[in-house]
Coordinates of C-alpha atoms in Angstrom, one line a residue:
N1 CA -34.1 8.5 -31.9
S2 CA -30.4 7.9 -31.4
N3 CA -30.0 11.1 -29.3
S4 CA -32.9 10.4 -26.9
N5 CA -32.2 10.7 -23.3
S6 CA -35.1 8.7 -22.2
N7 CA -34.4 5.5 -20.4
S8 CA -35.8 3.2 -23.0
I9 CA -33.9 0.2 -21.7
T10 CA -35.2 -1.6 -18.6
I11 CA -32.8 -2.0 -15.7
L12 CA -31.6 -5.6 -15.4
Q13 CA -29.1 -6.9 -12.9
D14 CA -26.8 -7.9 -15.9
L15 CA -25.8 -5.9 -18.9
K16 CA -27.3 -7.0 -22.2
E17 CA -25.2 -5.7 -25.0
E18 CA -27.8 -6.6 -27.6
D19 CA -30.1 -4.0 -26.1
F20 CA -27.9 -1.4 -27.8
N21 CA -28.3 -2.7 -31.3
E22 CA -30.0 -0.2 -33.5
E23 CA -30.2 1.2 -37.0
I24 CA -30.0 4.9 -37.9
L25 CA -30.6 6.6 -41.3
I26 CA -27.8 9.0 -42.3
P27 CA -26.8 10.8 -45.5
V28 CA -23.8 9.3 -47.4
I29 CA -21.8 10.1 -50.5
K30 CA -21.4 7.2 -52.8
T31 CA -17.8 8.0 -53.8
P32 CA -15.7 6.4 -56.5
K33 CA -12.7 4.6 -54.8
K34 CA -10.1 6.8 -56.4
L35 CA -11.7 10.0 -55.0
I36 CA -12.1 8.8 -51.3
T37 CA -9.1 10.9 -50.0
K38 CA -10.2 14.1 -51.9
I39 CA -13.8 13.8 -50.8
I40 CA -12.9 13.3 -47.1
E41 CA -10.7 16.4 -47.3
L42 CA -13.4 18.4 -49.0
F43 CA -16.1 17.4 -46.6
E44 CA -14.0 17.4 -43.5
N45 CA -16.6 19.4 -41.5
F46 CA -19.5 17.4 -42.8
L47 CA -18.3 13.9 -41.7
L48 CA -20.2 11.9 -39.2
R49 CA -19.0 13.0 -35.8
S50 CA -21.2 12.7 -32.8
P51 CA -20.4 12.5 -29.0
D52 CA -22.9 9.6 -29.0
I53 CA -21.1 7.5 -31.6
V54 CA -17.6 6.0 -31.3
N55 CA -15.5 3.4 -33.1
L56 CA -17.2 4.0 -36.4
K57 CA -15.2 4.7 -39.6
F58 CA -16.2 7.5 -41.9
V59 CA -15.8 5.2 -44.9
H60 CA -18.0 2.1 -45.3
E61 CA -17.9 -0.6 -47.9
A62 CA -20.8 -0.6 -50.2
E63 CA -22.3 -3.8 -51.7
P64 CA -19.8 -6.4 -52.9
N65 CA -17.9 -5.6 -56.1
A66 CA -19.1 -2.0 -56.1
E67 CA -16.9 0.6 -57.8
Y68 CA -17.5 3.1 -54.9
K69 CA -17.5 3.3 -51.1
L70 CA -19.8 5.2 -48.8
I71 CA -18.6 8.3 -46.9
L72 CA -20.8 8.9 -43.8
L73 CA -22.0 12.4 -43.1
N74 CA -23.7 14.0 -40.1
S75 CA -27.4 13.4 -39.9
N76 CA -28.3 17.1 -40.0
I77 CA -26.4 17.8 -43.3
N78 CA -28.5 19.2 -46.1
K79 CA -28.1 17.2 -49.3
E80 CA -28.4 20.4 -51.5
Q81 CA -25.5 21.9 -49.5
V82 CA -23.4 18.9 -50.3
L83 CA -24.2 18.9 -54.0
E84 CA -23.5 22.7 -54.2
K85 CA -20.1 22.2 -52.6
L86 CA -19.3 19.3 -54.9
K87 CA -20.3 21.2 -58.0
S88 CA -18.0 24.0 -57.0
E89 CA -15.1 21.6 -57.4
S90 CA -15.7 20.8 -61.1
Q91 CA -12.7 18.6 -61.5
I92 CA -13.9 16.3 -58.8
Y93 CA -17.6 16.6 -59.6
S94 CA -17.0 15.5 -63.2
Q95 CA -15.7 12.2 -62.1
F96 CA -19.0 11.2 -60.4
P97 CA -21.4 9.2 -62.5
V98 CA -23.9 11.5 -64.2
D99 CA -26.8 9.1 -64.4
S100 CA -27.2 8.1 -60.7
E101 CA -27.9 9.8 -57.4
F102 CA -24.8 9.7 -55.3
I103 CA -25.9 11.6 -52.2
V104 CA -28.4 9.2 -50.5
N105 CA -29.7 8.2 -47.2
H106 CA -28.3 4.9 -45.9
L107 CA -29.1 2.7 -43.0
I108 CA -26.2 2.0 -40.7
K109 CA -26.1 -0.5 -37.8
L110 CA -24.9 0.6 -34.4
N111 CA -24.1 -1.7 -31.5
F112 CA -22.8 -1.5 -27.9
D113 CA -19.2 -0.9 -29.2
N114 CA -20.3 2.2 -31.1
R115 CA -21.7 3.9 -28.0
P116 CA -19.5 5.8 -25.5
T117 CA -19.6 4.8 -21.8
D118 CA -21.6 7.9 -20.7
Y119 CA -24.3 7.2 -23.3
I120 CA -24.6 3.6 -22.2
L121 CA -24.9 4.5 -18.5
R122 CA -27.3 7.3 -19.2
K123 CA -29.6 4.7 -20.8
L124 CA -29.3 2.4 -17.9
I125 CA -29.6 4.8 -15.0
P126 CA -32.5 7.1 -14.3
S127 CA -31.9 10.7 -15.4
S128 CA -32.3 12.0 -11.8
I129 CA -29.1 10.1 -10.8
D130 CA -25.7 11.4 -11.8
I131 CA -23.7 8.9 -13.9
I132 CA -20.3 7.9 -12.8
S133 CA -17.8 7.0 -15.5
S134 CA -14.5 8.3 -14.1
F135 CA -12.5 6.0 -11.8
E136 CA -9.0 5.5 -10.3
T137 CA -7.1 2.7 -12.0
I138 CA -4.9 0.4 -10.0
G139 CA -3.5 -2.2 -12.4
H140 CA -6.5 -4.2 -13.6
I141 CA -8.8 -2.7 -10.9
A142 CA -11.1 0.3 -11.3
H143 CA -12.0 2.0 -8.0
L144 CA -15.3 3.9 -8.2
N145 CA -16.5 6.5 -5.7
L146 CA -20.2 5.4 -5.7
R147 CA -22.8 7.3 -3.8
P148 CA -25.9 5.8 -2.0
E149 CA -28.1 6.6 -4.9
H150 CA -26.0 4.3 -7.1
E151 CA -26.6 1.3 -4.9
N152 CA -29.1 -0.4 -7.1
Y153 CA -27.0 0.2 -10.3
K154 CA -23.5 -0.6 -9.0
R155 CA -23.3 -4.0 -10.6
I156 CA -24.4 -2.8 -14.1
I157 CA -22.1 0.2 -13.8
G158 CA -19.2 -2.1 -13.1
Q159 CA -20.1 -4.4 -16.0
V160 CA -20.2 -1.5 -18.4
L161 CA -16.8 -0.3 -17.3
I162 CA -15.3 -3.7 -17.7
K163 CA -16.7 -4.1 -21.2
K164 CA -15.6 -0.5 -22.2
N165 CA -12.1 -0.7 -20.8
K166 CA -10.2 -3.7 -21.9
H167 CA -7.5 -3.4 -19.2
I168 CA -10.1 -3.4 -16.4
K169 CA -11.0 -6.9 -15.0
T170 CA -12.3 -5.9 -11.6
V171 CA -14.5 -3.0 -10.3
V172 CA -14.5 -2.1 -6.6
T173 CA -16.1 0.6 -4.4
K174 CA -15.5 1.4 -0.8
T175 CA -18.3 0.2 1.5
T176 CA -17.6 3.1 4.0
Q177 CA -15.5 6.2 4.3
I178 CA -13.9 4.9 7.5
E179 CA -10.3 3.8 7.1
N180 CA -8.5 1.7 9.6
Q181 CA -5.2 2.8 11.2
F182 CA -3.4 1.5 8.1
R183 CA -5.4 3.8 5.7
V184 CA -7.0 0.7 4.2
L185 CA -10.6 1.0 3.1
P186 CA -13.1 -1.9 3.2
L187 CA -13.8 -2.7 -0.4
E188 CA -16.7 -4.4 -2.2
I189 CA -16.2 -6.0 -5.6
V190 CA -19.2 -4.9 -7.7
A191 CA -18.2 -6.6 -11.0
G192 CA -15.6 -8.8 -12.5
D193 CA -12.8 -11.0 -11.0
S194 CA -12.3 -11.3 -7.3
N195 CA -8.6 -11.0 -7.7
L196 CA -7.2 -7.9 -5.9
Q197 CA -3.6 -8.9 -6.3
V198 CA -2.2 -6.1 -8.4
Q199 CA 1.0 -5.6 -10.5
L200 CA 1.4 -2.1 -12.0
A201 CA 4.1 0.2 -13.3
E202 CA 4.7 3.7 -12.0
N203 CA 7.7 6.0 -12.6
N204 CA 9.6 3.1 -14.3
C205 CA 9.3 0.8 -11.4
V206 CA 7.1 -2.3 -10.8
F207 CA 4.8 -2.6 -7.8
R208 CA 3.0 -5.7 -6.5
F209 CA 0.5 -5.7 -3.7
N210 CA -3.0 -6.7 -2.6
Y211 CA -5.2 -3.6 -3.0
A212 CA -7.5 -4.7 -0.2
E213 CA -4.6 -4.9 2.3
V214 CA -2.5 -1.7 1.7
F215 CA -2.8 2.0 0.9
W216 CA -2.2 2.9 -2.7
N217 CA -3.3 6.0 -4.6
S218 CA -2.7 6.2 -8.4
R219 CA -3.6 9.8 -8.4
L220 CA -0.4 10.6 -6.5
E221 CA 1.8 9.4 -9.4
F222 CA 2.9 12.9 -10.4
E223 CA 3.6 13.9 -6.7
H224 CA 5.7 10.7 -6.3
R225 CA 7.7 11.8 -9.4
R226 CA 8.0 15.4 -8.4
I227 CA 9.5 14.6 -5.0
V228 CA 11.8 11.9 -6.3
N229 CA 13.1 14.3 -8.9
L230 CA 14.3 16.6 -6.1
F231 CA 16.8 14.0 -5.0
N232 CA 20.3 13.2 -6.2
S233 CA 22.5 10.2 -5.7
T234 CA 24.2 11.5 -2.5
D235 CA 20.8 11.9 -0.8
V236 CA 19.6 9.6 2.0
I237 CA 15.8 9.3 2.2
C238 CA 13.8 8.7 5.3
D239 CA 10.1 7.8 4.5
M240 CA 8.0 7.5 7.7
F241 CA 4.8 6.3 6.0
A242 CA 6.3 4.4 3.0
G243 CA 3.4 2.2 2.1
V244 CA 4.6 -0.3 -0.6
G245 CA 7.3 2.1 -1.7
P246 CA 6.1 4.6 -4.3
F247 CA 8.6 7.2 -3.2
V248 CA 11.6 5.1 -2.0
I249 CA 11.7 2.5 -4.8
P250 CA 12.1 5.1 -7.6
A251 CA 14.4 7.2 -5.4
A252 CA 16.7 4.2 -5.1
K253 CA 16.2 2.9 -8.7
K254 CA 16.2 6.2 -10.6
R255 CA 18.2 8.5 -8.4
G256 CA 20.6 6.0 -6.8
C257 CA 19.6 7.1 -3.2
I258 CA 19.9 5.0 -0.1
A259 CA 16.5 4.9 1.7
Y260 CA 15.1 4.1 5.1
A261 CA 11.5 3.2 4.7
N262 CA 8.9 2.5 7.4
D263 CA 5.3 1.4 7.5
L264 CA 3.1 0.4 10.5
N265 CA 1.0 -2.0 8.3
P266 CA 2.6 -5.5 8.3
Q267 CA 1.2 -6.1 4.8
S268 CA 2.7 -2.8 3.5
F269 CA 6.0 -3.8 5.0
K270 CA 5.8 -7.2 3.3
Y271 CA 5.1 -5.7 -0.1
L272 CA 7.7 -2.9 0.4
K273 CA 10.4 -5.6 0.8
E274 CA 9.1 -7.5 -2.2
N275 CA 9.0 -4.4 -4.3
A276 CA 12.6 -3.5 -3.4
E277 CA 13.6 -7.0 -4.5
L278 CA 11.5 -6.8 -7.6
N279 CA 13.2 -3.6 -8.7
A280 CA 16.7 -4.8 -7.7
V281 CA 17.1 -2.1 -5.0
A282 CA 16.9 -4.3 -1.9
H283 CA 20.5 -3.4 -1.1
K284 CA 19.6 0.3 -1.1
V285 CA 16.1 0.2 0.7
N286 CA 16.1 -0.6 4.4
C287 CA 12.6 -1.6 5.5
Y288 CA 11.0 -1.2 9.0
N289 CA 7.7 -2.1 10.4
L290 CA 7.3 0.3 13.3
D291 CA 5.3 3.2 14.6
A292 CA 6.6 6.3 12.8
R293 CA 7.9 8.0 15.9
E294 CA 9.6 4.8 17.1
F295 CA 11.2 4.5 13.6
I296 CA 12.7 8.0 13.8
R297 CA 14.0 7.3 17.3
T298 CA 15.5 4.0 16.1
L299 CA 17.4 5.8 13.4
L300 CA 18.7 8.7 15.5
N301 CA 19.0 7.4 19.1
C302 CA 21.9 5.2 18.6
E303 CA 25.7 5.5 18.6
N304 CA 26.0 5.8 14.8
A305 CA 22.9 7.8 14.1
I306 CA 21.7 7.4 10.5
V307 CA 22.2 10.7 8.6
F308 CA 19.4 11.4 6.2
T309 CA 18.9 14.4 4.0
H310 CA 15.2 14.2 3.2
V311 CA 12.1 13.1 5.2
I312 CA 8.9 12.2 3.4
M313 CA 5.7 12.2 5.5
N314 CA 2.7 11.1 3.5
L315 CA 0.0 10.5 6.1
P316 CA -2.0 13.6 5.2
A317 CA -4.6 13.4 7.9
L318 CA -1.9 13.2 10.6
S319 CA 1.5 14.1 9.2
I320 CA 1.7 17.5 10.9
E321 CA 1.1 16.0 14.4
F322 CA 4.0 13.6 13.8
L323 CA 6.5 16.5 13.4
D324 CA 6.8 16.6 17.2
V325 CA 9.2 13.6 17.0
F326 CA 11.9 15.9 15.5
K327 CA 12.2 18.1 18.6
N328 CA 15.7 17.9 20.1
I329 CA 16.6 14.5 18.6
F330 CA 19.3 15.2 16.0
P331 CA 22.9 14.7 17.3
R332 CA 24.9 17.8 16.3
E333 CA 28.1 15.8 15.8
R334 CA 26.4 13.7 13.1
Y335 CA 24.2 16.4 11.5
V336 CA 26.2 19.3 10.0
K337 CA 23.0 20.1 8.0
L338 CA 19.5 19.3 9.1
P339 CA 17.2 17.4 6.6
K340 CA 14.6 18.8 4.4
I341 CA 11.0 17.8 5.4
H342 CA 8.3 17.0 2.8
C343 CA 5.1 17.0 4.8
L344 CA 2.0 16.0 2.9
C345 CA -1.3 17.1 4.6
F346 CA -4.9 18.1 4.0
T347 CA -6.4 21.6 4.1
K348 CA -10.0 22.8 3.7
S349 CA -9.2 26.1 2.1
K350 CA -7.7 26.7 -1.3
E351 CA -7.4 30.5 -0.7
N352 CA -5.6 30.8 2.6
F353 CA -4.0 27.4 2.8
Y354 CA -0.4 28.7 3.0
E355 CA -0.9 30.7 6.3
E356 CA -3.0 27.9 7.7
I357 CA -0.4 25.1 7.0
V358 CA 2.5 27.2 8.2
Q359 CA 0.6 28.1 11.4
R360 CA -0.2 24.4 12.1
I361 CA 3.4 23.3 11.5
E362 CA 4.9 26.1 13.7
S363 CA 2.4 25.3 16.4
V364 CA 3.5 21.6 16.6
L365 CA 7.2 22.5 16.4
G366 CA 6.9 25.5 18.8
S367 CA 9.0 27.7 16.5
K368 CA 9.0 30.0 13.5
I369 CA 9.9 28.2 10.2
E370 CA 11.9 30.1 7.5
N371 CA 11.5 29.5 3.8
I372 CA 8.6 27.1 3.8
T373 CA 7.0 26.3 0.5
V374 CA 3.5 24.8 0.1
H375 CA 2.7 23.0 -3.1
V376 CA -0.9 22.0 -4.1
V377 CA -0.9 18.2 -4.9
R378 CA -4.5 17.7 -5.9
D379 CA -8.1 18.5 -5.1
V380 CA -9.6 15.6 -3.1
S381 CA -13.1 17.1 -3.0
P382 CA -14.6 20.6 -3.3
K383 CA -13.5 21.4 0.3
K384 CA -10.5 19.2 0.8
F385 CA -7.1 19.8 -0.8
H386 CA -3.9 17.7 -0.6
V387 CA -0.8 19.8 -0.2
C388 CA 2.9 19.3 0.4
A389 CA 4.8 21.6 2.8
T390 CA 8.6 21.6 2.3
F391 CA 11.0 23.2 4.7
T392 CA 14.2 22.6 6.6
L393 CA 14.0 21.9 10.3
P394 CA 15.2 24.9 12.4
D395 CA 18.4 24.3 14.5
L396 CA 16.7 25.5 17.7
V397 CA 14.0 22.8 17.4
A398 CA 15.9 19.9 16.0
Y399 CA 19.3 19.6 17.7
K400 CA 19.7 17.7 20.9
I401 CA 20.2 20.0 23.8

């Protein structure tokens, strides 16, 4: 039975595509070649469509030199129903041969390529275990969030994903939830090539980096774009946790901004500089490899303090704590207008997150904040949400006394 959910295939360490070869009997209409288009239109709702079958054309060749082709119908279709419908269109019906049966059952061959990923995984993994078929894509790498119960099946899951997604060459999973101070997770390669050196395109820019050495999250692409689109060519951007440059590179390349970009991770710093060169914006992106607070002091505690108009803080677990660096640090003579802060952070509540985020920010800055907006970036998990708070620093807090 093609719709069976039983695990008829034995688990093997390696995927065997031939285990998915099977034949199924389905009704077909033997259709004269000149009527193909008309019959497909007429039987639009009868055509073979199943969530368990993919990459299969409705029209099949019959035996060599035949005057007709086979139009594949759903297996639950009643032949009498098809015949009735056909007879009701007398002009079409009259062109079918009178002397032969033209609604028949036909054996079609299905293989691995005709089955969707979920169907394949469901056959390979016990029904008590959830299947995982969604993943984050980083260039040629698929990053899966596997759970302990997937441990014995991770290799075969990885092999299926590589076979089913032509652009994927490597499948990784994190071995623990514990990030180091650079937000880099320990990764295990579960299938495919061991090459974690990535090149990808995002927001019309090219990024190169080693995925095992730096922080990158493809799910933030829209947030990168949203924030970059707030800038214009006269803006100067300060990015305290710049990573390999997903905010500052497009800000320089697409919006024409000057940027000051910092990351504590020496590898991120290395790729940040490379990506600025790669996108021909090295003259606009100034790169630093410092602690974030030290970076801000370096820009502001000097004779010609750098004047920036926007600050990006994407270290969600800690961003709010780092706001303390802005207390009494801006020189009034250089800053007619204080910068706008884009502080990305996590919250546990989707209902009362606004009040909670505002309270946390005000508590660190020791002051009320006017006109703060909090934008939901994405749901990380059922009880963890990534949000972005945007506001202008209050005069009382920010200016040097």
